[in-house]
């Protein structure tokens, strides 16, 4: 089969190559991939690829071989999946606990745009706790996670302030219910919850806007710059605040249940995947470069013939 494999070359991070078809383990279904999405974090990993590892975590397509152990979808079924690797290919073996059925009302493009960003947003808000009436600050809000968090939190009754430097992206976040600022320093605060994904200078600025005994959830470092904090700065406002590290896979809920929840919210019109580019998978290398350099708003989805 054909699959995209890493090159280690920033100018052309992946190329199409012939690889063996996957041999599913008993708890895995074989999925014919119809579309997949790429994430900015994956562009960073491709700079120093692990030998033998093939990328791809967000896919949608058809189950063509159900799992041998009887778990998961049976027959030829439309699904969205979240394998840990290998999804940028014609076929991928996906554990059945990382699959959800895709109903007719949700397209493969929408399905492919859901997994990593949607799971991150859903689980971030669970960590944040009940948000109705609470003031929430979200940094790095212009990507897929930011759109999902904003829409879900605003619909749940939170007062969301989203930080993005891009005016067009800010306009869409405002439509979803957020107050938009273009720099963390412009956020007024204080906030009950801060969801911080930038690191660098943004993290201490965001922390300074946290209310006393508030919670800052640190879920990324998009600036690729470490942050420096001063113990005594907490006494200027966020006294006794909590800083929590977040990894989306460290959760009590199952991947298949949460994928199904995201699909259900999309089908009900309560969640709208923001897809900034749809193109053939032959354009994956260019798309990855544009995503890395922030030339794509929302999710980028690649389709297979």
Short mmCIF file of N, CA, C and O in Angstrom, two decimals, residues 51-132:
data_model
loop_
_atom_site.label_atom_id
_atom_site.label_comp_id
_atom_site.label_asym_id
_atom_site.label_seq_id
_atom_site.Cartn_x
_atom_site.Cartn_y
_atom_site.Cartn_z
N UNK A 51 13.19 6.66 13.80
CA UNK A 51 13.36 5.69 12.72
C UNK A 51 12.29 4.60 12.74
O UNK A 51 12.01 4.02 13.78
N UNK A 52 11.67 4.38 11.59
CA UNK A 52 10.67 3.34 11.47
C UNK A 52 9.26 3.73 11.88
O UNK A 52 8.31 2.99 11.62
N UNK A 53 9.10 4.90 12.50
CA UNK A 53 7.77 5.32 12.95
C UNK A 53 7.08 6.11 11.85
O UNK A 53 7.67 6.99 11.23
N UNK A 54 5.81 5.76 11.61
CA UNK A 54 5.02 6.49 10.61
C UNK A 54 3.96 7.33 11.30
O UNK A 54 3.29 6.87 12.22
N UNK A 55 3.80 8.59 10.88
CA UNK A 55 2.87 9.49 11.57
C UNK A 55 1.42 9.25 11.20
O UNK A 55 1.11 8.55 10.26
N UNK A 56 0.53 9.89 11.98
CA UNK A 56 -0.89 9.88 11.65
C UNK A 56 -1.77 9.40 12.78
O UNK A 56 -1.80 8.21 13.09
N UNK A 57 -2.50 10.35 13.42
CA UNK A 57 -3.35 10.02 14.56
C UNK A 57 -4.84 10.28 14.34
O UNK A 57 -5.66 9.77 15.10
N UNK A 58 -5.19 11.10 13.36
CA UNK A 58 -6.59 11.50 13.18
C UNK A 58 -7.09 11.01 11.84
O UNK A 58 -6.70 11.55 10.79
N UNK A 59 -7.97 10.01 11.84
CA UNK A 59 -8.42 9.43 10.57
C UNK A 59 -9.93 9.23 10.57
O UNK A 59 -10.57 9.15 11.62
N UNK A 60 -10.46 9.14 9.35
CA UNK A 60 -11.85 8.73 9.16
C UNK A 60 -11.89 7.85 7.92
O UNK A 60 -11.14 8.08 6.96
N UNK A 61 -12.75 6.84 7.94
CA UNK A 61 -12.80 5.94 6.79
C UNK A 61 -13.75 4.79 7.02
O UNK A 61 -14.75 4.92 7.75
N UNK A 62 -13.45 3.64 6.41
CA UNK A 62 -14.32 2.47 6.45
C UNK A 62 -13.61 1.29 7.11
O UNK A 62 -12.47 0.97 6.74
N UNK A 63 -14.28 0.66 8.06
CA UNK A 63 -13.79 -0.62 8.56
C UNK A 63 -13.99 -1.65 7.46
O UNK A 63 -15.11 -1.90 7.02
N UNK A 64 -12.90 -2.26 7.00
CA UNK A 64 -12.98 -3.29 5.96
C UNK A 64 -12.68 -4.67 6.52
O UNK A 64 -12.92 -5.68 5.86
N UNK A 65 -12.15 -4.71 7.74
CA UNK A 65 -11.92 -5.98 8.43
C UNK A 65 -12.13 -5.77 9.92
O UNK A 65 -11.31 -5.15 10.59
N UNK A 66 -13.25 -6.25 10.46
CA UNK A 66 -13.52 -6.08 11.89
C UNK A 66 -12.46 -6.78 12.75
O UNK A 66 -11.75 -7.67 12.28
N UNK A 67 -12.38 -6.38 14.00
CA UNK A 67 -11.43 -6.98 14.93
C UNK A 67 -11.75 -8.46 15.14
O UNK A 67 -12.91 -8.85 15.26
N UNK A 68 -10.71 -9.28 15.20
CA UNK A 68 -10.88 -10.72 15.34
C UNK A 68 -11.51 -11.12 16.68
O UNK A 68 -12.16 -12.16 16.78
N UNK A 69 -11.33 -10.28 17.70
CA UNK A 69 -11.88 -10.63 19.01
C UNK A 69 -13.35 -10.24 19.17
O UNK A 69 -13.93 -10.42 20.24
N UNK A 70 -13.95 -9.72 18.10
CA UNK A 70 -15.37 -9.38 18.13
C UNK A 70 -15.69 -8.01 18.70
O UNK A 70 -16.86 -7.61 18.73
N UNK A 71 -14.70 -7.28 19.15
CA UNK A 71 -14.95 -5.94 19.70
C UNK A 71 -15.07 -4.92 18.57
O UNK A 71 -14.62 -5.15 17.45
N UNK A 72 -15.69 -3.78 18.90
CA UNK A 72 -15.76 -2.69 17.94
C UNK A 72 -16.77 -2.91 16.84
O UNK A 72 -17.56 -3.86 16.85
N UNK A 73 -16.75 -2.01 15.82
CA UNK A 73 -17.73 -2.08 14.73
C UNK A 73 -17.59 -3.37 13.93
O UNK A 73 -16.51 -3.91 13.75
N UNK A 74 -18.72 -3.85 13.44
CA UNK A 74 -18.74 -5.04 12.60
C UNK A 74 -19.10 -4.65 11.17
O UNK A 74 -19.72 -3.62 10.94
N UNK A 75 -18.70 -5.47 10.23
CA UNK A 75 -19.04 -5.22 8.84
C UNK A 75 -18.35 -3.99 8.28
O UNK A 75 -17.37 -3.49 8.83
N UNK A 76 -18.86 -3.51 7.17
CA UNK A 76 -18.32 -2.31 6.52
C UNK A 76 -18.98 -1.10 7.19
O UNK A 76 -20.15 -0.81 6.95
N UNK A 77 -18.23 -0.40 8.02
CA UNK A 77 -18.79 0.66 8.86
C UNK A 77 -17.96 1.92 8.73
O UNK A 77 -16.73 1.87 8.78
N UNK A 78 -18.63 3.07 8.58
CA UNK A 78 -17.94 4.36 8.59
C UNK A 78 -17.49 4.67 10.02
O UNK A 78 -18.29 4.57 10.95
N UNK A 79 -16.24 5.09 10.18
CA UNK A 79 -15.71 5.33 11.52
C UNK A 79 -14.79 6.54 11.53
O UNK A 79 -14.26 6.97 10.50
N UNK A 80 -14.62 7.07 12.72
CA UNK A 80 -13.54 8.01 13.02
C UNK A 80 -12.62 7.29 13.99
O UNK A 80 -13.09 6.55 14.87
N UNK A 81 -11.31 7.48 13.81
CA UNK A 81 -10.37 6.75 14.65
C UNK A 81 -9.20 7.59 15.10
O UNK A 81 -8.88 8.62 14.50
N UNK A 82 -8.57 7.11 16.18
CA UNK A 82 -7.41 7.81 16.74
C UNK A 82 -6.30 6.81 17.05
O UNK A 82 -6.00 6.53 18.22
N UNK A 83 -5.68 6.26 15.99
CA UNK A 83 -4.52 5.40 16.23
C UNK A 83 -3.36 6.24 16.75
O UNK A 83 -3.32 7.45 16.55
N UNK A 84 -2.41 5.62 17.41
CA UNK A 84 -1.27 6.37 17.92
C UNK A 84 -0.22 6.64 16.84
O UNK A 84 0.66 7.49 17.02
N UNK A 85 -0.32 5.97 15.69
CA UNK A 85 0.62 6.17 14.61
C UNK A 85 0.08 5.49 13.36
O UNK A 85 -0.86 4.68 13.43
N UNK A 86 0.67 5.83 12.21
CA UNK A 86 0.40 5.10 10.98
C UNK A 86 -0.84 5.48 10.21
O UNK A 86 -1.20 4.82 9.24
N UNK A 87 -1.52 6.58 10.59
CA UNK A 87 -2.78 6.92 9.96
C UNK A 87 -2.69 7.61 8.62
O UNK A 87 -3.68 7.69 7.90
N UNK A 88 -1.50 8.11 8.27
CA UNK A 88 -1.35 8.77 6.97
C UNK A 88 -1.02 7.72 5.93
O UNK A 88 0.09 7.65 5.40
N UNK A 89 -1.98 6.88 5.63
CA UNK A 89 -1.76 5.73 4.77
C UNK A 89 -3.10 5.29 4.19
O UNK A 89 -4.16 5.74 4.60
N UNK A 90 -3.03 4.37 3.19
CA UNK A 90 -4.26 3.86 2.60
C UNK A 90 -5.04 2.99 3.58
O UNK A 90 -6.28 2.98 3.56
N UNK A 91 -4.32 2.26 4.43
CA UNK A 91 -4.96 1.42 5.43
C UNK A 91 -4.22 1.58 6.76
O UNK A 91 -3.00 1.79 6.79
N UNK A 92 -4.96 1.45 7.86
CA UNK A 92 -4.34 1.51 9.18
C UNK A 92 -5.09 0.57 10.12
O UNK A 92 -6.32 0.43 10.02
N UNK A 93 -4.35 -0.10 10.98
CA UNK A 93 -4.95 -0.94 12.02
C UNK A 93 -5.19 -0.09 13.26
O UNK A 93 -4.26 0.55 13.76
N UNK A 94 -6.44 -0.03 13.72
CA UNK A 94 -6.80 0.85 14.83
C UNK A 94 -7.41 0.02 15.96
O UNK A 94 -8.34 -0.77 15.73
N UNK A 95 -6.92 0.17 17.19
CA UNK A 95 -7.56 -0.51 18.32
C UNK A 95 -9.04 -0.13 18.39
O UNK A 95 -9.40 1.04 18.19
N UNK A 96 -9.88 -1.09 18.66
CA UNK A 96 -11.32 -0.79 18.65
C UNK A 96 -11.73 0.16 19.76
O UNK A 96 -12.78 0.81 19.66
N UNK A 97 -10.91 0.28 20.82
CA UNK A 97 -11.24 1.26 21.85
C UNK A 97 -10.79 2.66 21.48
O UNK A 97 -10.88 3.58 22.29
N UNK A 98 -10.34 2.84 20.22
CA UNK A 98 -10.01 4.16 19.70
C UNK A 98 -10.79 4.44 18.42
O UNK A 98 -10.35 5.22 17.56
N UNK A 99 -11.97 3.83 18.32
CA UNK A 99 -12.85 4.00 17.15
C UNK A 99 -14.24 4.41 17.60
O UNK A 99 -14.71 4.00 18.67
N UNK A 100 -14.92 5.19 16.76
CA UNK A 100 -16.33 5.50 16.97
C UNK A 100 -17.03 5.49 15.63
O UNK A 100 -16.45 5.91 14.62
N UNK A 101 -18.26 5.03 15.61
CA UNK A 101 -19.04 4.98 14.38
C UNK A 101 -19.36 6.40 13.92
O UNK A 101 -19.70 7.27 14.74
N UNK A 102 -19.25 6.61 12.62
CA UNK A 102 -19.52 7.92 12.03
C UNK A 102 -20.89 7.85 11.34
O UNK A 102 -21.04 7.16 10.32
N UNK A 103 -21.90 8.54 11.86
CA UNK A 103 -23.24 8.47 11.26
C UNK A 103 -23.30 9.25 9.95
O UNK A 103 -22.41 10.04 9.64
N UNK A 104 -24.37 9.02 9.19
CA UNK A 104 -24.50 9.67 7.89
C UNK A 104 -24.50 11.19 7.99
O UNK A 104 -24.10 11.88 7.06
N UNK A 105 -24.94 11.74 9.12
CA UNK A 105 -25.02 13.19 9.26
C UNK A 105 -23.69 13.88 9.49
O UNK A 105 -23.64 15.11 9.54
N UNK A 106 -22.62 13.13 9.63
CA UNK A 106 -21.29 13.70 9.86
C UNK A 106 -20.37 13.23 8.74
O UNK A 106 -20.22 12.02 8.52
N UNK A 107 -19.76 14.16 8.03
CA UNK A 107 -18.92 13.81 6.88
C UNK A 107 -17.58 13.25 7.33
O UNK A 107 -17.16 13.44 8.48
N UNK A 108 -16.88 12.59 6.40
CA UNK A 108 -15.54 12.08 6.73
C UNK A 108 -14.58 13.23 6.98
O UNK A 108 -13.64 13.10 7.77
N UNK A 109 -14.82 14.38 6.34
CA UNK A 109 -13.96 15.54 6.58
C UNK A 109 -14.12 16.03 8.02
O UNK A 109 -13.13 16.30 8.71
N UNK A 110 -15.37 16.13 8.48
CA UNK A 110 -15.62 16.54 9.86
C UNK A 110 -15.06 15.50 10.82
O UNK A 110 -14.45 15.84 11.85
N UNK A 111 -15.27 14.22 10.50
CA UNK A 111 -14.78 13.17 11.37
C UNK A 111 -13.27 13.21 11.52
O UNK A 111 -12.74 13.10 12.63
N UNK A 112 -12.56 13.39 10.42
CA UNK A 112 -11.10 13.42 10.47
C UNK A 112 -10.58 14.60 11.26
O UNK A 112 -9.47 14.55 11.81
N UNK A 113 -11.37 15.66 11.34
CA UNK A 113 -10.94 16.88 12.05
C UNK A 113 -11.19 16.80 13.56
O UNK A 113 -10.77 17.69 14.30
N UNK A 114 -11.85 15.75 14.01
CA UNK A 114 -12.26 15.69 15.42
C UNK A 114 -11.23 15.17 16.42
O UNK A 114 -11.08 15.75 17.50
N UNK A 115 -10.52 14.06 16.14
CA UNK A 115 -9.90 13.32 17.25
C UNK A 115 -8.97 14.09 18.18
O UNK A 115 -9.37 14.37 19.32
N UNK A 116 -7.75 14.41 17.78
CA UNK A 116 -6.80 14.94 18.75
C UNK A 116 -7.25 16.27 19.33
O UNK A 116 -7.27 16.46 20.56
N UNK A 117 -7.65 17.20 18.46
CA UNK A 117 -8.07 18.52 18.95
C UNK A 117 -9.35 18.42 19.77
O UNK A 117 -9.49 19.05 20.82
N UNK A 118 -10.30 17.62 19.29
CA UNK A 118 -11.56 17.48 20.01
C UNK A 118 -11.39 16.79 21.35
O UNK A 118 -11.97 17.21 22.36
N UNK A 119 -10.61 15.72 21.37
CA UNK A 119 -10.35 15.02 22.64
C UNK A 119 -9.65 15.94 23.64
O UNK A 119 -9.97 15.94 24.83
N UNK A 120 -8.69 16.72 23.14
CA UNK A 120 -7.98 17.65 24.02
C UNK A 120 -8.94 18.66 24.62
O UNK A 120 -8.93 18.92 25.83
N UNK A 121 -9.80 19.24 23.79
CA UNK A 121 -10.74 20.25 24.27
C UNK A 121 -11.72 19.66 25.27
O UNK A 121 -11.97 20.23 26.34
N UNK A 122 -12.29 18.51 24.95
CA UNK A 122 -13.27 17.87 25.82
C UNK A 122 -12.67 17.55 27.18
O UNK A 122 -13.26 17.83 28.24
N UNK A 123 -11.48 16.99 27.17
CA UNK A 123 -10.85 16.58 28.42
C UNK A 123 -10.28 17.76 29.19
O UNK A 123 -10.23 17.73 30.42
N UNK A 124 -9.85 18.81 28.49
CA UNK A 124 -9.43 20.04 29.17
C UNK A 124 -10.57 20.61 30.01
O UNK A 124 -10.38 21.01 31.16
N UNK A 125 -11.75 20.66 29.41
CA UNK A 125 -12.88 21.25 30.12
C UNK A 125 -13.33 20.38 31.28
O UNK A 125 -13.83 20.90 32.29
N UNK A 126 -13.15 19.09 31.18
CA UNK A 126 -13.45 18.23 32.33
C UNK A 126 -12.48 18.53 33.47
O UNK A 126 -12.87 18.55 34.64
N UNK A 127 -11.21 18.73 33.13
CA UNK A 127 -10.22 19.07 34.15
C UNK A 127 -10.56 20.41 34.80
O UNK A 127 -10.40 20.60 36.01
N UNK A 128 -11.03 21.35 34.00
CA UNK A 128 -11.37 22.68 34.50
C UNK A 128 -12.54 22.64 35.47
O UNK A 128 -12.70 23.51 36.32
N UNK A 129 -13.38 21.61 35.34
CA UNK A 129 -14.54 21.51 36.22
C UNK A 129 -15.74 22.26 35.67
O UNK A 129 -15.70 22.80 34.56
N UNK A 130 -16.83 22.34 36.41
CA UNK A 130 -18.02 23.05 35.94
C UNK A 130 -17.68 24.50 35.57
O UNK A 130 -17.05 25.21 36.35
N UNK A 131 -18.08 24.92 34.37
CA UNK A 131 -17.71 26.26 33.90
C UNK A 131 -18.85 27.28 33.82
O UNK A 131 -18.58 28.46 33.56
N UNK A 132 -20.12 26.94 34.03
CA UNK A 132 -21.17 27.96 33.93
C UNK A 132 -20.89 29.15 34.84
O UNK A 132 -20.66 29.00 36.05
#
